[in-house]
Amino acid sequence: MKEKVVLAYSGGLDTTAIIPWLKENFDYEVICCCIDCGQGEELDGLDERAKMSGASKLYIENIIDDFCDNYIMPCVEAGAVYENKYLLGTSMARPVIAKKLVEIARKEGAVAICHGATGKGNDQIRFELGIKALAPDIKIIAPWRMTDVWTMQSREDEIEYCKAHGIHLPFSADSSYSRDRNLWHISHEGLELEDPANEPNYKHLLVLGVTPEEAPDQGEYVTMTFEKGIPTSVNGEKMKVSEIIAKLNELGGKHGIGIVDIVENRVVGMKSRGVYETPGGTILMEAHQQLEELILDRATMEVKKEMAGKFAQIVYEGKWYTPLREAIQAFIESTQQYVTGEVKFKLYKGNITKAGTTSPYSLYSESLASFTTGDLYDHHDADGFITLFGLPLKVRAMKLAEVKNNQK
């Protein structure tokens, strides 16, 4: 009986070409596994394509709710944003994909897991760290790093390889953007984006929405509710998290929300330029932050901000299955106990504008914040506070003056 390998299969040209390559070079039985994180129509026709290419079986595993509840929401609650712009759409999907690949490999008794990530990118790290953490005994095959046996260097090479193996597929050699899509976002790399001097061709590029210029001239109000940091409804309609993200994608895409052009620092040491569309995610992150402003005290917000940056780095680097991620997430979850309330905002031509926030746990006191003196605050109390708060500054200034006088 042949040994089995589980291939992370997207149905694209790379992973299609990998099927006959695995059989030819390793004599494996190839089990394809496509992980549905919300790619939509990209999954159409995959079963026929995989088997025509030589796979013995194809799994299509829907993990959308697991992805949303256990990977997206911890990042939202943390406020995790990589390098001030990237909302981690690809990064946070990789650990849940790795987990499912390991589950299928165990089920099938496979000795190896294969992925089609390149040797220049972040995904090879994310997939492999996840697999190593969950199944250290399973072999990992990364064709693009095996240049002695993987000799294909272009789409043309891959198409010719498939044809030589009797696989005629509806792929062209024409250049196109390199994209990654799930329920949270879609990323675009390649073509004119490879030169940071070029403006993105948004009319050709955008998939989930429109540019702010093409958005409606009329703004749209949206109301959301949260319970302990988790969104529970949009415009009065109760929904689960995955449905809320889908709804916000629709609203955000319509109004040109969440288009980001970034040059980021990859884990492997190089800079890369890409455009990310994250319409619903941008709204959800902003709404969550809007509510936290009312509820979290200053000291907790300061530390949480530090943890957000560290959490984003951990996720970006593929270190989801680590004690540090678990520890930071435990802290984040403790801050969400009272993040409950209602958020209202207006979407208009790429902007999200506050339109009112309420919470039973709000720390905002109108009587304290107003210019009218309230019972809890006596203006005279500020005298002693400022004296003590500024004491180090005053002492330093006195010492410097003393030194200066002694030098005369």
mmCIF file of C-alpha atoms in Angstrom, residues 73-385:
data_model
loop_
_atom_site.group_PDB
_atom_site.id
_atom_site.type_symbol
_atom_site.label_atom_id
_atom_site.label_comp_id
_atom_site.label_asym_id
_atom_site.label_seq_id
_atom_site.Cartn_x
_atom_site.Cartn_y
_atom_site.Cartn_z
ATOM 1 C CA MET A 73 -12.377 37.327 17.409
ATOM 2 C CA PRO A 74 -9.306 36.998 19.665
ATOM 3 C CA CYS A 75 -7.527 39.319 17.217
ATOM 4 C CA VAL A 76 -10.450 41.763 17.201
ATOM 5 C CA GLU A 77 -10.656 41.764 20.992
ATOM 6 C CA ALA A 78 -6.907 42.349 21.170
ATOM 7 C CA GLY A 79 -7.062 45.137 18.599
ATOM 8 C CA ALA A 80 -4.241 43.324 16.812
ATOM 9 C CA VAL A 81 -2.959 45.233 13.761
ATOM 10 C CA TYR A 82 0.421 44.492 12.179
ATOM 11 C CA GLU A 83 2.558 47.554 11.406
ATOM 12 C CA ASN A 84 -0.380 49.908 12.028
ATOM 13 C CA LYS A 85 -2.333 48.826 8.925
ATOM 14 C CA TYR A 86 -2.604 45.082 8.278
ATOM 15 C CA LEU A 87 -5.601 43.394 9.933
ATOM 16 C CA LEU A 88 -3.971 39.936 9.706
ATOM 17 C CA GLY A 89 -6.469 38.398 7.272
ATOM 18 C CA THR A 90 -4.116 35.768 5.876
ATOM 19 C CA SER A 91 -2.059 35.405 9.054
ATOM 20 C CA MET A 92 -4.860 34.365 11.383
ATOM 21 C CA ALA A 93 -6.319 31.872 8.886
ATOM 22 C CA ARG A 94 -3.139 29.803 8.662
ATOM 23 C CA PRO A 95 -3.196 28.220 12.134
ATOM 24 C CA VAL A 96 -6.788 26.992 11.754
ATOM 25 C CA ILE A 97 -5.924 25.598 8.300
ATOM 26 C CA ALA A 98 -2.882 23.837 9.757
ATOM 27 C CA LYS A 99 -5.052 22.344 12.491
ATOM 28 C CA LYS A 100 -7.513 20.926 9.965
ATOM 29 C CA LEU A 101 -4.713 19.557 7.748
ATOM 30 C CA VAL A 102 -3.330 17.687 10.753
ATOM 31 C CA GLU A 103 -6.800 16.305 11.576
ATOM 32 C CA ILE A 104 -7.209 14.962 8.031
ATOM 33 C CA ALA A 105 -3.674 13.573 8.018
ATOM 34 C CA ARG A 106 -4.398 11.684 11.245
ATOM 35 C CA LYS A 107 -7.710 10.433 9.887
ATOM 36 C CA GLU A 108 -6.090 9.168 6.680
ATOM 37 C CA GLY A 109 -2.937 7.844 8.336
ATOM 38 C CA ALA A 110 -0.811 10.119 6.146
ATOM 39 C CA VAL A 111 2.938 10.353 6.692
ATOM 40 C CA ALA A 112 3.315 13.833 5.223
ATOM 41 C CA ILE A 113 1.583 17.168 4.651
ATOM 42 C CA CYS A 114 2.404 19.243 1.569
ATOM 43 C CA HIS A 115 1.771 22.938 0.971
ATOM 44 C CA GLY A 116 2.320 25.173 -2.052
ATOM 45 C CA ALA A 117 3.666 28.254 -0.268
ATOM 46 C CA THR A 118 6.764 29.798 -1.804
ATOM 47 C CA GLY A 119 10.181 30.016 -0.196
ATOM 48 C CA LYS A 120 10.000 33.821 -0.086
ATOM 49 C CA GLY A 121 6.781 34.299 1.824
ATOM 50 C CA ASN A 122 5.340 34.184 5.315
ATOM 51 C CA ASP A 123 2.861 31.359 4.723
ATOM 52 C CA GLN A 124 5.493 28.614 4.664
ATOM 53 C CA ILE A 125 6.422 29.648 8.218
ATOM 54 C CA ARG A 126 2.836 29.854 9.433
ATOM 55 C CA PHE A 127 1.800 26.491 7.995
ATOM 56 C CA GLU A 128 4.888 24.676 9.187
ATOM 57 C CA LEU A 129 4.995 26.118 12.702
ATOM 58 C CA GLY A 130 1.360 25.098 13.108
ATOM 59 C CA ILE A 131 2.010 21.567 11.834
ATOM 60 C CA LYS A 132 5.145 21.173 13.977
ATOM 61 C CA ALA A 133 3.280 22.310 17.082
ATOM 62 C CA LEU A 134 0.354 19.941 16.515
ATOM 63 C CA ALA A 135 2.029 16.970 14.818
ATOM 64 C CA PRO A 136 5.820 16.974 15.198
ATOM 65 C CA ASP A 137 6.022 13.456 13.755
ATOM 66 C CA ILE A 138 4.466 14.317 10.384
ATOM 67 C CA LYS A 139 6.818 15.128 7.504
ATOM 68 C CA ILE A 140 6.375 18.467 5.736
ATOM 69 C CA ILE A 141 6.899 18.813 1.990
ATOM 70 C CA ALA A 142 7.431 22.295 0.520
ATOM 71 C CA PRO A 143 7.981 21.891 -3.251
ATOM 72 C CA TRP A 144 9.039 25.478 -3.919
ATOM 73 C CA ARG A 145 12.029 25.003 -1.597
ATOM 74 C CA MET A 146 13.009 21.681 -3.197
ATOM 75 C CA THR A 147 14.702 23.175 -6.246
ATOM 76 C CA ASP A 148 16.540 19.948 -7.046
ATOM 77 C CA VAL A 149 13.274 18.167 -7.870
ATOM 78 C CA TRP A 150 10.841 21.068 -8.306
ATOM 79 C CA THR A 151 12.165 22.593 -11.516
ATOM 80 C CA MET A 152 9.163 24.713 -12.491
ATOM 81 C CA GLN A 153 9.763 28.450 -12.187
ATOM 82 C CA SER A 154 6.732 30.022 -13.878
ATOM 83 C CA ARG A 155 3.061 29.564 -14.669
ATOM 84 C CA GLU A 156 4.068 28.558 -18.191
ATOM 85 C CA ASP A 157 6.255 25.784 -16.767
ATOM 86 C CA GLU A 158 3.425 24.515 -14.593
ATOM 87 C CA ILE A 159 0.913 24.531 -17.429
ATOM 88 C CA GLU A 160 3.290 22.599 -19.677
ATOM 89 C CA TYR A 161 3.985 20.132 -16.861
ATOM 90 C CA CYS A 162 0.266 19.500 -16.406
ATOM 91 C CA LYS A 163 -0.267 19.045 -20.156
ATOM 92 C CA ALA A 164 2.612 16.559 -20.272
ATOM 93 C CA HIS A 165 0.778 14.537 -17.629
ATOM 94 C CA GLY A 166 -2.521 14.601 -19.496
ATOM 95 C CA ILE A 167 -4.065 17.336 -17.376
ATOM 96 C CA HIS A 168 -5.704 20.060 -19.455
ATOM 97 C CA LEU A 169 -6.968 22.819 -17.195
ATOM 98 C CA PRO A 170 -8.663 26.221 -17.672
ATOM 99 C CA PHE A 171 -5.588 28.180 -16.611
ATOM 100 C CA SER A 172 -3.817 30.706 -18.797
ATOM 101 C CA ALA A 173 -0.220 31.840 -18.609
ATOM 102 C CA ASP A 174 -1.351 35.467 -18.469
ATOM 103 C CA SER A 175 -0.074 37.300 -15.455
ATOM 104 C CA SER A 176 -2.589 38.125 -12.754
ATOM 105 C CA TYR A 177 -2.587 39.271 -9.167
ATOM 106 C CA SER A 178 -1.573 36.795 -6.498
ATOM 107 C CA ARG A 179 -4.564 36.726 -4.179
ATOM 108 C CA ASP A 180 -5.597 35.159 -0.898
ATOM 109 C CA ARG A 181 -9.240 35.312 0.102
ATOM 110 C CA ASN A 182 -11.293 34.314 3.117
ATOM 111 C CA LEU A 183 -14.332 35.689 4.922
ATOM 112 C CA TRP A 184 -12.260 38.385 6.622
ATOM 113 C CA HIS A 185 -10.380 39.849 3.643
ATOM 114 C CA ILE A 186 -8.749 39.493 0.258
ATOM 115 C CA SER A 187 -5.108 40.346 -0.432
ATOM 116 C CA HIS A 188 -3.587 41.391 -3.756
ATOM 117 C CA GLU A 189 0.086 41.217 -4.742
ATOM 118 C CA GLY A 190 1.958 41.309 -8.048
ATOM 119 C CA LEU A 191 1.636 43.200 -11.367
ATOM 120 C CA GLU A 192 1.900 46.980 -10.871
ATOM 121 C CA LEU A 193 1.954 46.537 -7.081
ATOM 122 C CA GLU A 194 5.489 45.124 -7.243
ATOM 123 C CA ASP A 195 6.766 48.675 -7.746
ATOM 124 C CA PRO A 196 5.844 50.948 -4.797
ATOM 125 C CA ALA A 197 6.087 53.916 -7.178
ATOM 126 C CA ASN A 198 2.962 52.732 -8.997
ATOM 127 C CA GLU A 199 -0.570 53.627 -7.976
ATOM 128 C CA PRO A 200 -2.786 50.539 -7.685
ATOM 129 C CA ASN A 201 -5.146 49.954 -10.592
ATOM 130 C CA TYR A 202 -8.179 49.796 -8.327
ATOM 131 C CA LYS A 203 -10.703 49.359 -11.143
ATOM 132 C CA HIS A 204 -8.919 46.155 -12.145
ATOM 133 C CA LEU A 205 -7.952 45.068 -8.640
ATOM 134 C CA LEU A 206 -10.883 45.408 -6.217
ATOM 135 C CA VAL A 207 -13.071 42.373 -5.516
ATOM 136 C CA LEU A 208 -15.012 43.041 -2.317
ATOM 137 C CA GLY A 209 -15.963 46.662 -2.831
ATOM 138 C CA VAL A 210 -15.443 49.973 -4.580
ATOM 139 C CA THR A 211 -13.148 52.936 -4.086
ATOM 140 C CA PRO A 212 -14.419 55.806 -1.889
ATOM 141 C CA GLU A 213 -14.840 57.911 -5.043
ATOM 142 C CA GLU A 214 -17.272 55.350 -6.458
ATOM 143 C CA ALA A 215 -19.162 54.869 -3.189
ATOM 144 C CA PRO A 216 -22.689 56.307 -2.774
ATOM 145 C CA ASP A 217 -23.023 60.045 -2.170
ATOM 146 C CA GLN A 218 -25.382 59.296 0.726
ATOM 147 C CA GLY A 219 -23.977 58.008 4.020
ATOM 148 C CA GLU A 220 -25.483 55.021 5.843
ATOM 149 C CA TYR A 221 -25.981 54.602 9.593
ATOM 150 C CA VAL A 222 -25.189 51.253 11.189
ATOM 151 C CA THR A 223 -25.885 50.084 14.737
ATOM 152 C CA MET A 224 -24.108 47.154 16.389
ATOM 153 C CA THR A 225 -24.346 45.505 19.796
ATOM 154 C CA PHE A 226 -21.655 43.634 21.732
ATOM 155 C CA GLU A 227 -21.727 41.217 24.664
ATOM 156 C CA LYS A 228 -18.420 40.798 26.520
ATOM 157 C CA GLY A 229 -16.452 41.901 23.475
ATOM 158 C CA ILE A 230 -18.319 39.707 20.967
ATOM 159 C CA PRO A 231 -20.613 41.294 18.334
ATOM 160 C CA THR A 232 -24.179 40.047 18.594
ATOM 161 C CA SER A 233 -26.280 42.090 16.163
ATOM 162 C CA VAL A 234 -26.236 44.498 13.233
ATOM 163 C CA ASN A 235 -29.065 47.001 12.819
ATOM 164 C CA GLY A 236 -31.160 45.126 15.385
ATOM 165 C CA GLU A 237 -30.799 41.709 13.736
ATOM 166 C CA LYS A 238 -29.226 39.028 15.927
ATOM 167 C CA MET A 239 -26.564 37.038 14.105
ATOM 168 C CA LYS A 240 -23.585 34.792 14.762
ATOM 169 C CA VAL A 241 -20.118 36.230 14.238
ATOM 170 C CA SER A 242 -19.601 34.800 10.744
ATOM 171 C CA GLU A 243 -22.923 36.263 9.587
ATOM 172 C CA ILE A 244 -22.056 39.633 11.110
ATOM 173 C CA ILE A 245 -18.722 39.734 9.272
ATOM 174 C CA ALA A 246 -20.464 38.823 6.007
ATOM 175 C CA LYS A 247 -23.027 41.583 6.546
ATOM 176 C CA LEU A 248 -20.359 44.140 7.399
ATOM 177 C CA ASN A 249 -18.413 43.106 4.291
ATOM 178 C CA GLU A 250 -21.468 43.963 2.229
ATOM 179 C CA LEU A 251 -21.928 47.343 3.923
ATOM 180 C CA GLY A 252 -18.247 48.205 3.982
ATOM 181 C CA GLY A 253 -17.632 47.176 0.389
ATOM 182 C CA LYS A 254 -20.551 49.352 -0.736
ATOM 183 C CA HIS A 255 -19.066 52.421 0.970
ATOM 184 C CA GLY A 256 -15.395 51.949 0.075
ATOM 185 C CA ILE A 257 -14.305 50.965 3.578
ATOM 186 C CA GLY A 258 -11.110 49.069 4.451
ATOM 187 C CA ILE A 259 -8.834 49.413 1.412
ATOM 188 C CA VAL A 260 -5.204 49.451 2.541
ATOM 189 C CA ASP A 261 -2.039 49.822 0.451
ATOM 190 C CA ILE A 262 0.966 48.749 2.523
ATOM 191 C CA VAL A 263 4.642 47.927 2.233
ATOM 192 C CA GLU A 264 5.174 45.467 5.072
ATOM 193 C CA ASN A 265 8.135 43.682 6.583
ATOM 194 C CA ARG A 266 7.872 39.943 6.006
ATOM 195 C CA VAL A 267 9.189 37.485 8.580
ATOM 196 C CA VAL A 268 11.826 36.246 6.105
ATOM 197 C CA GLY A 269 13.483 39.655 6.028
ATOM 198 C CA MET A 270 12.236 41.341 2.866
ATOM 199 C CA LYS A 271 9.692 44.070 2.288
ATOM 200 C CA SER A 272 6.621 43.334 0.190
ATOM 201 C CA ARG A 273 3.891 45.562 -1.153
ATOM 202 C CA GLY A 274 0.258 44.574 -1.260
ATOM 203 C CA VAL A 275 -3.276 45.899 -1.226
ATOM 204 C CA TYR A 276 -5.720 44.467 1.297
ATOM 205 C CA GLU A 277 -9.496 44.721 1.195
ATOM 206 C CA THR A 278 -10.981 44.226 4.662
ATOM 207 C CA PRO A 279 -14.324 46.057 4.603
ATOM 208 C CA GLY A 280 -16.197 44.181 7.328
ATOM 209 C CA GLY A 281 -13.124 43.645 9.466
ATOM 210 C CA THR A 282 -12.270 47.332 9.439
ATOM 211 C CA ILE A 283 -15.780 48.185 10.623
ATOM 212 C CA LEU A 284 -15.777 45.504 13.311
ATOM 213 C CA MET A 285 -12.378 46.566 14.674
ATOM 214 C CA GLU A 286 -13.437 50.228 14.759
ATOM 215 C CA ALA A 287 -16.797 49.476 16.423
ATOM 216 C CA HIS A 288 -15.139 47.316 19.077
ATOM 217 C CA GLN A 289 -12.586 50.004 19.827
ATOM 218 C CA GLN A 290 -15.330 52.628 19.968
ATOM 219 C CA LEU A 291 -17.046 50.652 22.723
ATOM 220 C CA GLU A 292 -13.840 49.946 24.643
ATOM 221 C CA GLU A 293 -13.155 53.679 24.884
ATOM 222 C CA LEU A 294 -16.141 54.025 27.209
ATOM 223 C CA ILE A 295 -15.402 51.010 29.375
ATOM 224 C CA LEU A 296 -11.690 50.359 29.898
ATOM 225 C CA ASP A 297 -9.753 52.402 32.436
ATOM 226 C CA ARG A 298 -6.599 54.258 31.427
ATOM 227 C CA ALA A 299 -4.057 51.838 32.890
ATOM 228 C CA THR A 300 -5.718 48.787 31.325
ATOM 229 C CA MET A 301 -5.923 50.523 27.944
ATOM 230 C CA GLU A 302 -2.211 51.365 28.068
ATOM 231 C CA VAL A 303 -1.160 47.777 28.740
ATOM 232 C CA LYS A 304 -3.719 46.401 26.294
ATOM 233 C CA LYS A 305 -2.278 48.602 23.563
ATOM 234 C CA GLU A 306 1.168 47.131 24.204
ATOM 235 C CA MET A 307 -0.256 43.611 24.159
ATOM 236 C CA ALA A 308 -2.090 44.328 20.898
ATOM 237 C CA GLY A 309 1.192 44.990 19.115
ATOM 238 C CA LYS A 310 2.793 41.864 20.548
ATOM 239 C CA PHE A 311 -0.276 39.755 19.728
ATOM 240 C CA ALA A 312 -0.237 41.001 16.124
ATOM 241 C CA GLN A 313 3.432 40.098 15.799
ATOM 242 C CA ILE A 314 2.837 36.614 17.209
ATOM 243 C CA VAL A 315 -0.003 35.952 14.763
ATOM 244 C CA TYR A 316 1.893 37.420 11.813
ATOM 245 C CA GLU A 317 4.901 35.212 12.555
ATOM 246 C CA GLY A 318 2.828 32.027 12.724
ATOM 247 C CA LYS A 319 3.307 31.474 16.460
ATOM 248 C CA TRP A 320 -0.350 30.842 17.272
ATOM 249 C CA TYR A 321 0.238 27.539 19.032
ATOM 250 C CA THR A 322 2.573 28.953 21.670
ATOM 251 C CA PRO A 323 2.322 29.581 25.425
ATOM 252 C CA LEU A 324 2.889 33.303 24.846
ATOM 253 C CA ARG A 325 -0.155 33.627 22.572
ATOM 254 C CA GLU A 326 -2.264 31.757 25.116
ATOM 255 C CA ALA A 327 -1.041 33.973 27.955
ATOM 256 C CA ILE A 328 -1.668 37.241 26.119
ATOM 257 C CA GLN A 329 -5.076 36.024 24.981
ATOM 258 C CA ALA A 330 -5.965 35.205 28.593
ATOM 259 C CA PHE A 331 -5.138 38.801 29.535
ATOM 260 C CA ILE A 332 -7.142 40.151 26.582
ATOM 261 C CA GLU A 333 -10.167 38.027 27.480
ATOM 262 C CA SER A 334 -10.106 39.354 31.046
ATOM 263 C CA THR A 335 -10.388 42.908 29.688
ATOM 264 C CA GLN A 336 -13.537 42.022 27.739
ATOM 265 C CA GLN A 337 -15.742 41.148 30.719
ATOM 266 C CA TYR A 338 -17.592 44.474 30.601
ATOM 267 C CA VAL A 339 -17.245 45.340 26.897
ATOM 268 C CA THR A 340 -21.001 45.264 26.403
ATOM 269 C CA GLY A 341 -23.150 47.905 24.785
ATOM 270 C CA GLU A 342 -24.327 49.519 21.573
ATOM 271 C CA VAL A 343 -22.307 51.323 18.939
ATOM 272 C CA LYS A 344 -23.671 53.556 16.194
ATOM 273 C CA PHE A 345 -21.663 54.977 13.307
ATOM 274 C CA LYS A 346 -22.017 56.303 9.785
ATOM 275 C CA LEU A 347 -20.328 54.853 6.710
ATOM 276 C CA TYR A 348 -19.497 57.407 4.043
ATOM 277 C CA LYS A 349 -16.958 57.242 1.215
ATOM 278 C CA GLY A 350 -14.294 55.224 2.998
ATOM 279 C CA ASN A 351 -14.904 56.768 6.415
ATOM 280 C CA ILE A 352 -16.409 55.408 9.630
ATOM 281 C CA THR A 353 -17.788 58.261 11.724
ATOM 282 C CA LYS A 354 -19.031 57.845 15.289
ATOM 283 C CA ALA A 355 -22.721 58.486 15.834
ATOM 284 C CA GLY A 356 -23.147 57.509 19.493
ATOM 285 C CA THR A 357 -22.027 54.808 21.947
ATOM 286 C CA THR A 358 -23.768 53.476 25.056
ATOM 287 C CA SER A 359 -22.939 50.855 27.663
ATOM 288 C CA PRO A 360 -24.267 49.951 31.116
ATOM 289 C CA TYR A 361 -20.595 49.684 32.151
ATOM 290 C CA SER A 362 -19.498 53.048 30.784
ATOM 291 C CA LEU A 363 -16.945 54.853 32.954
ATOM 292 C CA TYR A 364 -17.825 58.139 31.329
ATOM 293 C CA SER A 365 -19.464 60.529 33.805
ATOM 294 C CA GLU A 366 -21.188 63.522 32.279
ATOM 295 C CA SER A 367 -21.082 65.418 35.565
ATOM 296 C CA LEU A 368 -17.319 64.838 35.869
ATOM 297 C CA ALA A 369 -16.514 65.605 32.243
ATOM 298 C CA SER A 370 -18.616 68.762 32.012
ATOM 299 C CA PHE A 371 -17.340 72.197 33.026
ATOM 300 C CA THR A 372 -19.899 72.267 35.813
ATOM 301 C CA THR A 373 -18.398 71.279 39.166
ATOM 302 C CA GLY A 374 -19.897 68.005 40.362
ATOM 303 C CA ASP A 375 -19.964 66.311 43.745
ATOM 304 C CA LEU A 376 -17.109 63.934 42.896
ATOM 305 C CA TYR A 377 -14.648 66.566 41.771
ATOM 306 C CA ASP A 378 -13.372 69.667 43.561
ATOM 307 C CA HIS A 379 -11.214 71.902 41.390
ATOM 308 C CA HIS A 380 -8.999 72.658 44.392
ATOM 309 C CA ASP A 381 -7.956 68.999 44.541
ATOM 310 C CA ALA A 382 -5.981 69.559 41.339
ATOM 311 C CA ASP A 383 -3.520 71.814 43.242
ATOM 312 C CA GLY A 384 -2.063 68.990 45.312
ATOM 313 C CA PHE A 385 -2.213 66.545 42.435
#
